[in-house]
Each structure stands twice: as structure tokens, then as C-alpha cells.
Amino acid sequence: MIKKAIAVMTSGGDSPGMNAAARAVVRTAISEGVQVYGIYNGYKGMIDDDIHELTSRSVSDIIQRGGTFLGTARSMEFKTPEGRQKGFQNLQKHNIEGLVIIGGDGSLTGGSLLSKETGVPIVGIPGTIDNDVWGTDYTIGCDTAANTIVDAINKLRDTASAHRRIMIVEVMGHTSGWLAVMSGIAGGAEYVLIPEVKFDIPDMCRELKEAYDNGKRYSIIVVAEGAGSGIEIGKQVEELTKIDTRVSVLGHIQRGGSPSVEDRMKASMLGEKAALAIISGASDVVFGFNEGKVVSINLFDAVNNTKTLNPELIRLARVLA
Ligand code: ATP
């Protein structure tokens, strides 16, 4: 069942590569002869009827940009059935027959409820720097964010080494330590503290002190925000080791920047798949990657399961520290 009009939106936290995904959805649909609407500012825009037709040119000059040209927002109203009904009525007003949602766990949960309650076909693309969507090894933006963190670690390592300091780097990840572990391994961190694994600060400080007594010049400790405040951990570490300690909270810098080649490529591949699927009548699926290949995941499975961090990565981070 080929559709006449579909819509694409981005929702939740922005992530680099969302633009490449939306661009691929728009250009694929147009090349299939299907009209495409952009829903601006996430579910808030769906409720407020901030919905506009897109052309191939609407998505020119965006593949290299971070953020999302469609804008994104958090909408409390969409969490209510009444809010979702309002959004659905606006989709009907524009004769939109299917929707591609690019976003994280929360956005896909919202989409699954919209689909269940109204029957509107939904196809999801996982877009979040946290890489925490179940069923896929990869979410759009995680690679660029990890590269941004590693770049910061490289710089911090230079200055830490010059002053014989301990450097604590707080990174994003409330419930998932994926970014911390990946950037810890790639950045050569001594310790990675994540919400998934218990850690003992006095033990870590004893090891650090011993290493510095034996001539070590610097240490990098990556802390996922969900594991504790970098600033508080820094105070504790300095108190227990008596070694000069500095803390860098990377914050929103991790979300921005021009997307990496990997994020542009994978987002483009997922965008094309999602557009072809929704046009040909699919619903309630999320496209992701598994072992390098595009896979489709049931939308309800994706939102009802919690992705766990690969224990092999946690082990590797420890071995190489
Ligand atoms: P990120 O993980 O990058 O922050 P996300 O998509 O998980 O992205 P959320 O803020 O959790 O970000 O969700 C984005 C929006 O999706 C919310 O503002 C809300 O409108 C909708 N949403 C989230 N959870 C639900 C839910 N349980 N029911 C309905 N809508 C939801």
C-alpha cells in the first residue's frame, strides 16, 4: 500500500546526524513520488500544527550540520492521551498517512502509544548520543559525541601530564555508561565510572596514590553523569590522594558539532530504509544496526526492553587501564 504523504520529525535530545537521517527520508520519499511533511519541534509541533511540506531543497546544506533543522522539544502534553489525539488530528488535517520519528527511547515510546491509540503507522529511527535504544548496536549521534569526548580527553591529558594532575572528565549518560566506556577505551582513561557498575572511590584512590608514588605523571578518570557528580568525585579524590585534581564537565558540547562520517553514513542508510518501509505500508518498526547491517526491530520490543552495556567493553576498559 503506497502512501501519498508521510511526515518526518525529530524529538527528544538532538544528536549529530539527525539532519542526515531526515534528509534521507525526505529525498527517498520524493524520489518515490510521495509528498513529505516536516513536523517542527517534536511532539510539541505536532500538537501545535507546526507542520510544513518539505521539498528536496528544504534539506539542502544540512548534512554537515549538528543539531536538527526540524528543531526538537520536550512535550508534557504529548504524554497524555488527549495531547496525542490533538497531534493525530493535525496529522489527519494534512492527510499524513505515516510518520517517521527520529529520537531516543522516550520519543519512540511516545510514537508507540500514538500508533496503538490511533492506528497511524509509525517507523522509528534511533537518534540519541546515549546509544541506549534496545535492539540496535548503534544510535545516530553516538559516534560524533564519543569523538568529541576523546578529543577533549587528548587535550586534558596534555595539561594533566605537565602538572602531574588527576583529571576527571564528566560525560553525558544518566542511565547508560556507553559514551563513558567507549571514550574511556579510545581515550586511554585509567578509570571509567558508570552507573551500571559499582565502584569504590577509596580503593581507586589507594591505587592512584601508589601509581603516583611510583612516578606516574597523570591519570584520566571518565565519569558518566549517572554515576555521580564529577565535581563531588573530584573533591573526594583530591582529599584522599592529596594529588592535585581538576574536573572538566563537558556538558552540552558533547551534543553539538559536525557529524562524523559514520553518523552521516548510518543515518542516511537508516533514513532511506525508514522512508521505503513507511511508504510500502510497514508500521511499528525501528531500523537500527546489528553487527554492521541494517536490521528492523519491533517498535514495542524496542521501547519495552532496556539495553544493557556490552560487558566485553566494560572488561576491556578495565584491562587496558
Ligand atoms: P534522549 O534520550 O536523547 O533525551 P528521548 O527521545 O529519550 O531522547 P525524551 O525527553 O525522553 O527524549 O522524550 C522526548 C519526548 O517524547 C517527550 O518530551 C514526550 O513528548 C515524548 N515522550 C517521552 N516519553 C513518553 C511517554 N512515556 N509517553 C508519551 N510520550 C512520551
CSV table of C-alpha atoms and ligand atoms in Angstrom, one decimal:
chain,number,residue,atom,x,y,z
A,1,MET,CA,0.0,0.0,0.0
A,2,ILE,CA,1.9,3.0,-1.3
A,3,LYS,CA,1.3,6.2,0.7
A,4,LYS,CA,0.7,9.7,-0.8
A,5,ALA,CA,2.0,11.7,2.1
A,6,ILE,CA,4.3,11.0,5.0
A,7,ALA,CA,5.8,13.1,7.7
A,8,VAL,CA,9.2,13.1,9.4
A,9,MET,CA,10.1,14.6,12.8
A,10,THR,CA,13.0,14.7,15.3
A,11,SER,CA,12.3,14.5,19.0
A,12,GLY,CA,14.0,14.4,22.5
A,13,GLY,CA,17.6,15.4,22.8
A,14,ASP,CA,19.2,16.5,19.5
A,15,SER,CA,22.1,14.4,18.1
A,16,PRO,CA,24.6,15.0,15.3
A,17,GLY,CA,23.4,13.1,12.2
A,18,MET,CA,19.7,13.7,12.7
A,19,ASN,CA,19.8,16.0,9.8
A,20,ALA,CA,21.3,13.4,7.5
A,21,ALA,CA,18.5,10.9,8.5
A,22,ALA,CA,15.8,13.5,7.9
A,23,ARG,CA,17.4,14.4,4.6
A,24,ALA,CA,17.4,10.8,3.5
A,25,VAL,CA,13.8,10.3,4.5
A,26,VAL,CA,12.7,13.4,2.5
A,27,ARG,CA,14.8,12.7,-0.6
A,28,THR,CA,13.8,9.0,-0.7
A,29,ALA,CA,10.1,9.7,-0.3
A,30,ILE,CA,10.2,12.4,-3.1
A,31,SER,CA,12.1,10.0,-5.4
A,32,GLU,CA,9.2,7.5,-4.8
A,33,GLY,CA,6.7,10.2,-5.7
A,34,VAL,CA,5.4,10.6,-2.1
A,35,GLN,CA,4.8,14.0,-0.5
A,36,VAL,CA,6.7,14.7,2.7
A,37,TYR,CA,5.9,17.0,5.6
A,38,GLY,CA,8.3,18.1,8.3
A,39,ILE,CA,6.9,18.3,11.9
A,40,TYR,CA,8.9,21.1,13.5
A,41,ASN,CA,9.8,21.0,17.2
A,42,GLY,CA,8.9,17.4,18.0
A,43,TYR,CA,5.6,16.4,19.6
A,44,LYS,CA,5.0,20.0,20.6
A,45,GLY,CA,4.9,20.9,16.9
A,46,MET,CA,2.6,18.0,16.2
A,47,ILE,CA,0.1,19.3,18.8
A,48,ASP,CA,0.6,23.0,17.7
A,49,ASP,CA,0.3,22.1,14.0
A,50,ASP,CA,3.8,23.3,13.2
A,51,ILE,CA,3.7,21.0,10.1
A,52,HIS,CA,5.0,22.1,6.7
A,53,GLU,CA,5.6,20.5,3.4
A,54,LEU,CA,9.3,19.8,2.6
A,55,THR,CA,11.0,19.7,-0.8
A,56,SER,CA,14.3,18.3,-1.8
A,57,ARG,CA,15.7,21.7,-1.5
A,58,SER,CA,14.4,22.1,2.1
A,59,VAL,CA,17.1,19.6,3.1
A,60,SER,CA,20.0,21.2,1.2
A,61,ASP,CA,23.1,22.2,3.1
A,62,ILE,CA,22.3,20.4,6.3
A,63,ILE,CA,24.1,17.0,6.1
A,64,GLN,CA,27.3,18.6,7.6
A,65,ARG,CA,25.4,20.4,10.4
A,66,GLY,CA,24.9,19.1,14.0
A,67,GLY,CA,21.5,19.7,15.7
A,68,THR,CA,18.4,19.2,13.7
A,69,PHE,CA,16.9,21.7,11.2
A,70,LEU,CA,13.4,20.5,12.2
A,71,GLY,CA,14.1,21.5,15.8
A,72,THR,CA,13.2,19.4,18.8
A,73,ALA,CA,11.3,19.9,22.0
A,74,ARG,CA,10.1,18.0,25.1
A,75,SER,CA,6.3,18.0,25.4
A,76,MET,CA,4.5,17.1,28.6
A,77,GLU,CA,1.2,17.4,26.8
A,78,PHE,CA,2.0,14.5,24.4
A,79,LYS,CA,2.4,12.2,27.4
A,80,THR,CA,-1.4,12.5,27.9
A,81,PRO,CA,-3.9,10.6,25.6
A,82,GLU,CA,-5.6,14.0,24.9
A,83,GLY,CA,-2.4,15.5,23.7
A,84,ARG,CA,-1.7,12.6,21.4
A,85,GLN,CA,-5.3,12.9,20.0
A,86,LYS,CA,-4.6,16.6,19.2
A,87,GLY,CA,-1.4,15.6,17.4
A,88,PHE,CA,-3.2,12.9,15.5
A,89,GLN,CA,-5.9,15.3,14.3
A,90,ASN,CA,-3.2,17.6,12.9
A,91,LEU,CA,-1.7,14.7,11.0
A,92,GLN,CA,-5.2,13.9,9.6
A,93,LYS,CA,-5.7,17.6,8.6
A,94,HIS,CA,-2.6,17.3,6.3
A,95,ASN,CA,-3.6,13.8,5.1
A,96,ILE,CA,-0.4,12.4,6.5
A,97,GLU,CA,-0.6,8.6,6.3
A,98,GLY,CA,2.6,7.6,8.1
A,99,LEU,CA,5.2,9.0,10.3
A,100,VAL,CA,9.0,8.6,10.7
A,101,ILE,CA,10.2,9.5,14.2
A,102,ILE,CA,13.9,10.1,14.8
A,103,GLY,CA,14.6,10.2,18.5
A,104,GLY,CA,15.6,8.3,21.7
A,105,ASP,CA,13.8,5.9,23.9
A,106,GLY,CA,11.2,8.5,25.2
A,107,SER,CA,10.3,9.7,21.6
A,108,LEU,CA,9.9,6.1,20.4
A,109,THR,CA,7.7,5.3,23.4
A,110,GLY,CA,5.5,8.3,22.5
A,111,GLY,CA,5.3,7.0,18.9
A,112,SER,CA,4.3,3.5,20.1
A,113,LEU,CA,1.4,5.0,22.1
A,114,LEU,CA,0.3,7.1,19.2
A,115,SER,CA,0.3,4.1,16.9
A,116,LYS,CA,-1.6,1.9,19.4
A,117,GLU,CA,-4.2,4.6,20.2
A,118,THR,CA,-4.8,6.0,16.7
A,119,GLY,CA,-3.5,3.3,14.2
A,120,VAL,CA,-1.3,5.8,12.4
A,121,PRO,CA,1.7,3.9,11.0
A,122,ILE,CA,5.0,4.7,12.7
A,123,VAL,CA,8.5,3.8,11.8
A,124,GLY,CA,11.3,4.8,14.2
A,125,ILE,CA,15.0,5.7,13.7
A,126,PRO,CA,17.1,5.7,16.9
A,127,GLY,CA,18.6,9.1,17.4
A,128,THR,CA,20.4,9.8,20.7
A,129,ILE,CA,24.0,10.3,21.7
A,130,ASP,CA,23.5,7.8,24.6
A,131,ASN,CA,23.3,4.7,22.4
A,132,ASP,CA,20.8,3.2,24.7
A,133,VAL,CA,18.0,2.0,22.4
A,134,TRP,CA,17.3,-1.7,22.8
A,135,GLY,CA,17.8,-3.9,19.7
A,136,THR,CA,20.4,-1.8,17.9
A,137,ASP,CA,24.1,-1.6,18.4
A,138,TYR,CA,24.1,2.0,17.2
A,139,THR,CA,22.1,5.2,17.6
A,140,ILE,CA,22.5,8.3,15.5
A,141,GLY,CA,25.0,10.8,17.1
A,142,CYS,CA,26.8,8.4,19.4
A,143,ASP,CA,29.9,8.3,17.2
A,144,THR,CA,30.3,12.0,16.9
A,145,ALA,CA,29.7,12.5,20.7
A,146,ALA,CA,32.3,9.9,21.5
A,147,ASN,CA,34.8,11.6,19.2
A,148,THR,CA,34.1,14.9,20.8
A,149,ILE,CA,34.9,13.4,24.2
A,150,VAL,CA,38.0,11.7,23.0
A,151,ASP,CA,39.2,15.0,21.6
A,152,ALA,CA,38.7,16.7,24.9
A,153,ILE,CA,40.5,13.8,26.8
A,154,ASN,CA,43.5,14.2,24.4
A,155,LYS,CA,43.7,17.9,25.3
A,156,LEU,CA,43.2,17.3,29.0
A,157,ARG,CA,45.9,14.6,29.1
A,158,ASP,CA,48.5,17.1,27.8
A,159,THR,CA,47.9,19.6,30.6
A,160,ALA,CA,47.4,16.8,33.3
A,161,SER,CA,50.7,15.4,32.4
A,162,ALA,CA,52.5,18.7,32.5
A,163,HIS,CA,51.3,19.3,36.1
A,164,ARG,CA,51.2,15.7,37.4
A,165,ARG,CA,47.4,16.0,38.0
A,166,ILE,CA,44.5,13.7,38.1
A,167,MET,CA,41.9,14.8,35.5
A,168,ILE,CA,38.3,13.9,36.0
A,169,VAL,CA,36.1,14.2,32.9
A,170,GLU,CA,32.3,14.1,33.4
A,171,VAL,CA,30.4,13.0,30.3
A,172,MET,CA,26.7,12.5,29.5
A,173,GLY,CA,24.9,9.3,30.3
A,174,HIS,CA,22.2,9.4,33.1
A,175,THR,CA,21.4,5.7,32.9
A,176,SER,CA,23.8,4.4,30.3
A,177,GLY,CA,27.6,4.3,30.5
A,178,TRP,CA,28.1,3.6,26.8
A,179,LEU,CA,29.6,7.0,26.0
A,180,ALA,CA,31.9,6.9,29.1
A,181,VAL,CA,33.2,3.4,28.3
A,182,MET,CA,33.7,4.0,24.6
A,183,SER,CA,35.5,7.3,25.2
A,184,GLY,CA,37.4,5.8,28.1
A,185,ILE,CA,38.8,3.0,26.0
A,186,ALA,CA,39.5,5.2,23.0
A,187,GLY,CA,40.9,8.0,25.1
A,188,GLY,CA,43.1,5.6,27.2
A,189,ALA,CA,41.5,6.5,30.6
A,190,GLU,CA,42.7,4.9,33.8
A,191,TYR,CA,39.2,4.6,35.3
A,192,VAL,CA,35.7,4.7,33.9
A,193,LEU,CA,32.9,5.2,36.4
A,194,ILE,CA,29.5,4.3,35.1
A,195,PRO,CA,26.0,3.8,36.6
A,196,GLU,CA,25.9,0.1,35.6
A,197,VAL,CA,28.9,-0.9,37.7
A,198,LYS,CA,29.6,-0.4,41.4
A,199,PHE,CA,32.9,1.3,42.2
A,200,ASP,CA,34.8,2.1,45.4
A,201,ILE,CA,36.4,5.5,45.5
A,202,PRO,CA,38.8,4.9,48.4
A,203,ASP,CA,40.1,1.8,46.6
A,204,MET,CA,40.6,3.7,43.4
A,205,CYS,CA,42.4,6.5,45.4
A,206,ARG,CA,44.8,4.0,47.0
A,207,GLU,CA,45.7,2.7,43.6
A,208,LEU,CA,46.2,6.2,42.2
A,209,LYS,CA,48.4,7.2,45.1
A,210,GLU,CA,50.5,4.1,44.7
A,211,ALA,CA,50.9,4.8,41.0
A,212,TYR,CA,51.9,8.4,41.5
A,213,ASP,CA,54.4,7.4,44.2
A,214,ASN,CA,55.9,5.1,41.6
A,215,GLY,CA,56.3,8.0,39.1
A,216,LYS,CA,53.0,8.2,37.2
A,217,ARG,CA,52.5,11.7,35.8
A,218,TYR,CA,48.8,11.9,35.2
A,219,SER,CA,45.5,9.9,35.3
A,220,ILE,CA,42.3,10.4,33.4
A,221,ILE,CA,39.1,9.3,35.1
A,222,VAL,CA,35.9,9.4,33.0
A,223,VAL,CA,32.7,9.7,34.9
A,224,ALA,CA,29.3,9.2,33.4
A,225,GLU,CA,26.9,11.8,34.9
A,226,GLY,CA,24.6,8.9,36.2
A,227,ALA,CA,27.5,7.5,38.2
A,228,GLY,CA,27.8,10.7,40.3
A,229,SER,CA,28.9,14.3,40.1
A,230,GLY,CA,32.3,14.8,38.6
A,231,ILE,CA,32.9,17.8,40.9
A,232,GLU,CA,32.0,15.8,44.0
A,233,ILE,CA,34.1,12.8,43.0
A,234,GLY,CA,37.0,15.2,42.2
A,235,LYS,CA,36.8,16.7,45.8
A,236,GLN,CA,36.9,13.2,47.3
A,237,VAL,CA,39.8,12.1,45.1
A,238,GLU,CA,41.9,15.1,45.9
A,239,GLU,CA,41.1,14.8,49.6
A,240,LEU,CA,42.0,11.1,49.7
A,241,THR,CA,45.1,11.1,47.4
A,242,LYS,CA,46.4,14.6,48.2
A,243,ILE,CA,47.2,14.8,44.4
A,244,ASP,CA,46.2,18.0,42.5
A,245,THR,CA,42.9,17.1,40.8
A,246,ARG,CA,40.9,19.0,38.2
A,247,VAL,CA,37.4,18.4,36.9
A,248,SER,CA,36.0,19.1,33.4
A,249,VAL,CA,32.3,18.8,32.9
A,250,LEU,CA,31.9,18.5,29.2
A,251,GLY,CA,28.2,19.2,29.2
A,252,HIS,CA,26.3,20.2,26.0
A,253,ILE,CA,29.4,20.5,23.9
A,254,GLN,CA,29.0,16.7,23.5
A,255,ARG,CA,25.8,17.1,21.7
A,256,GLY,CA,27.0,19.6,19.0
A,257,GLY,CA,29.4,19.7,16.2
A,258,SER,CA,29.5,18.5,12.6
A,259,PRO,CA,28.5,14.8,12.4
A,260,SER,CA,31.2,12.2,11.8
A,261,VAL,CA,31.3,10.2,8.6
A,262,GLU,CA,30.0,7.2,10.4
A,263,ASP,CA,27.0,9.1,11.8
A,264,ARG,CA,26.3,10.7,8.3
A,265,MET,CA,26.5,7.3,6.6
A,266,LYS,CA,24.5,5.3,9.0
A,267,ALA,CA,21.8,8.0,9.4
A,268,SER,CA,21.5,8.2,5.6
A,269,MET,CA,21.1,4.4,5.4
A,270,LEU,CA,18.5,4.3,8.2
A,271,GLY,CA,16.6,7.2,6.7
A,272,GLU,CA,16.3,5.6,3.3
A,273,LYS,CA,15.1,2.3,4.9
A,274,ALA,CA,12.6,4.0,7.1
A,275,ALA,CA,11.1,6.0,4.2
A,276,LEU,CA,10.8,3.0,2.0
A,277,ALA,CA,9.2,1.0,4.8
A,278,ILE,CA,6.6,3.5,5.8
A,279,ILE,CA,5.7,4.1,2.1
A,280,SER,CA,5.2,0.4,1.5
A,281,GLY,CA,2.9,0.0,4.4
A,282,ALA,CA,5.1,-1.1,7.3
A,283,SER,CA,4.4,0.1,10.8
A,284,ASP,CA,5.7,-0.3,14.4
A,285,VAL,CA,9.3,-1.0,13.4
A,286,VAL,CA,12.5,0.7,14.3
A,287,PHE,CA,15.5,0.5,11.9
A,288,GLY,CA,18.9,0.1,13.6
A,289,PHE,CA,22.2,-1.7,13.1
A,290,ASN,CA,23.3,-5.1,14.3
A,291,GLU,CA,26.9,-6.2,13.5
A,292,GLY,CA,27.2,-3.7,10.8
A,293,LYS,CA,24.0,-4.5,9.0
A,294,VAL,CA,20.7,-2.6,9.0
A,295,VAL,CA,18.1,-4.5,10.9
A,296,SER,CA,14.4,-3.9,11.8
A,297,ILE,CA,13.3,-4.2,15.4
A,298,ASN,CA,9.7,-4.3,16.6
A,299,LEU,CA,8.8,-0.9,18.0
A,300,PHE,CA,7.2,-2.3,21.1
A,301,ASP,CA,10.1,-4.5,21.9
A,302,ALA,CA,12.5,-1.6,21.4
A,303,VAL,CA,10.6,0.6,23.9
A,304,ASN,CA,9.7,-2.1,26.4
A,305,ASN,CA,13.2,-3.6,26.8
A,306,THR,CA,16.3,-2.0,28.4
A,307,LYS,CA,19.6,-2.1,26.5
A,308,THR,CA,22.4,-3.3,28.7
A,309,LEU,CA,26.0,-2.3,28.1
A,310,ASN,CA,28.2,-4.9,26.5
A,311,PRO,CA,30.2,-6.5,29.4
A,312,GLU,CA,33.1,-7.1,27.0
A,313,LEU,CA,33.5,-3.3,26.7
A,314,ILE,CA,33.5,-2.9,30.4
A,315,ARG,CA,36.1,-5.6,30.8
A,316,LEU,CA,38.3,-4.1,28.0
A,317,ALA,CA,38.2,-0.7,29.7
A,318,ARG,CA,39.5,-2.3,32.9
A,319,VAL,CA,42.2,-4.4,31.3
A,320,LEU,CA,43.6,-1.6,29.3
A,321,ALA,CA,43.6,1.0,32.1
B,1,ATP,P1,17.2,11.5,24.6
B,1,ATP,O1,17.4,10.1,25.3
B,1,ATP,O2,18.3,11.8,23.6
B,1,ATP,O3,17.0,12.6,25.6
B,1,ATP,P2,14.4,10.9,24.2
B,1,ATP,O4,13.6,10.7,22.9
B,1,ATP,O5,14.5,9.7,25.1
B,1,ATP,O6,15.9,11.4,23.7
B,1,ATP,P3,12.6,12.2,26.0
B,1,ATP,O7,12.7,13.6,26.6
B,1,ATP,O8,12.6,11.1,26.9
B,1,ATP,O9,13.9,12.1,25.0
B,1,ATP,O10,11.3,12.1,25.0
B,1,ATP,C1,11.0,13.1,24.1
B,1,ATP,C2,9.6,13.4,24.0
B,1,ATP,O11,8.8,12.2,23.7
B,1,ATP,C3,8.9,13.9,25.4
B,1,ATP,O12,9.1,15.2,25.6
B,1,ATP,C4,7.5,13.5,25.2
B,1,ATP,O13,6.8,14.4,24.4
B,1,ATP,C5,7.6,12.1,24.4
B,1,ATP,N1,7.6,11.0,25.4
B,1,ATP,C6,8.6,10.6,26.1
B,1,ATP,N2,8.2,9.6,26.9
B,1,ATP,C7,6.8,9.4,26.7
B,1,ATP,C8,5.8,8.5,27.2
B,1,ATP,N3,6.1,7.6,28.1
B,1,ATP,N4,4.6,8.6,26.7
B,1,ATP,C9,4.3,9.5,25.7
B,1,ATP,N5,5.2,10.4,25.2
B,1,ATP,C10,6.5,10.3,25.7
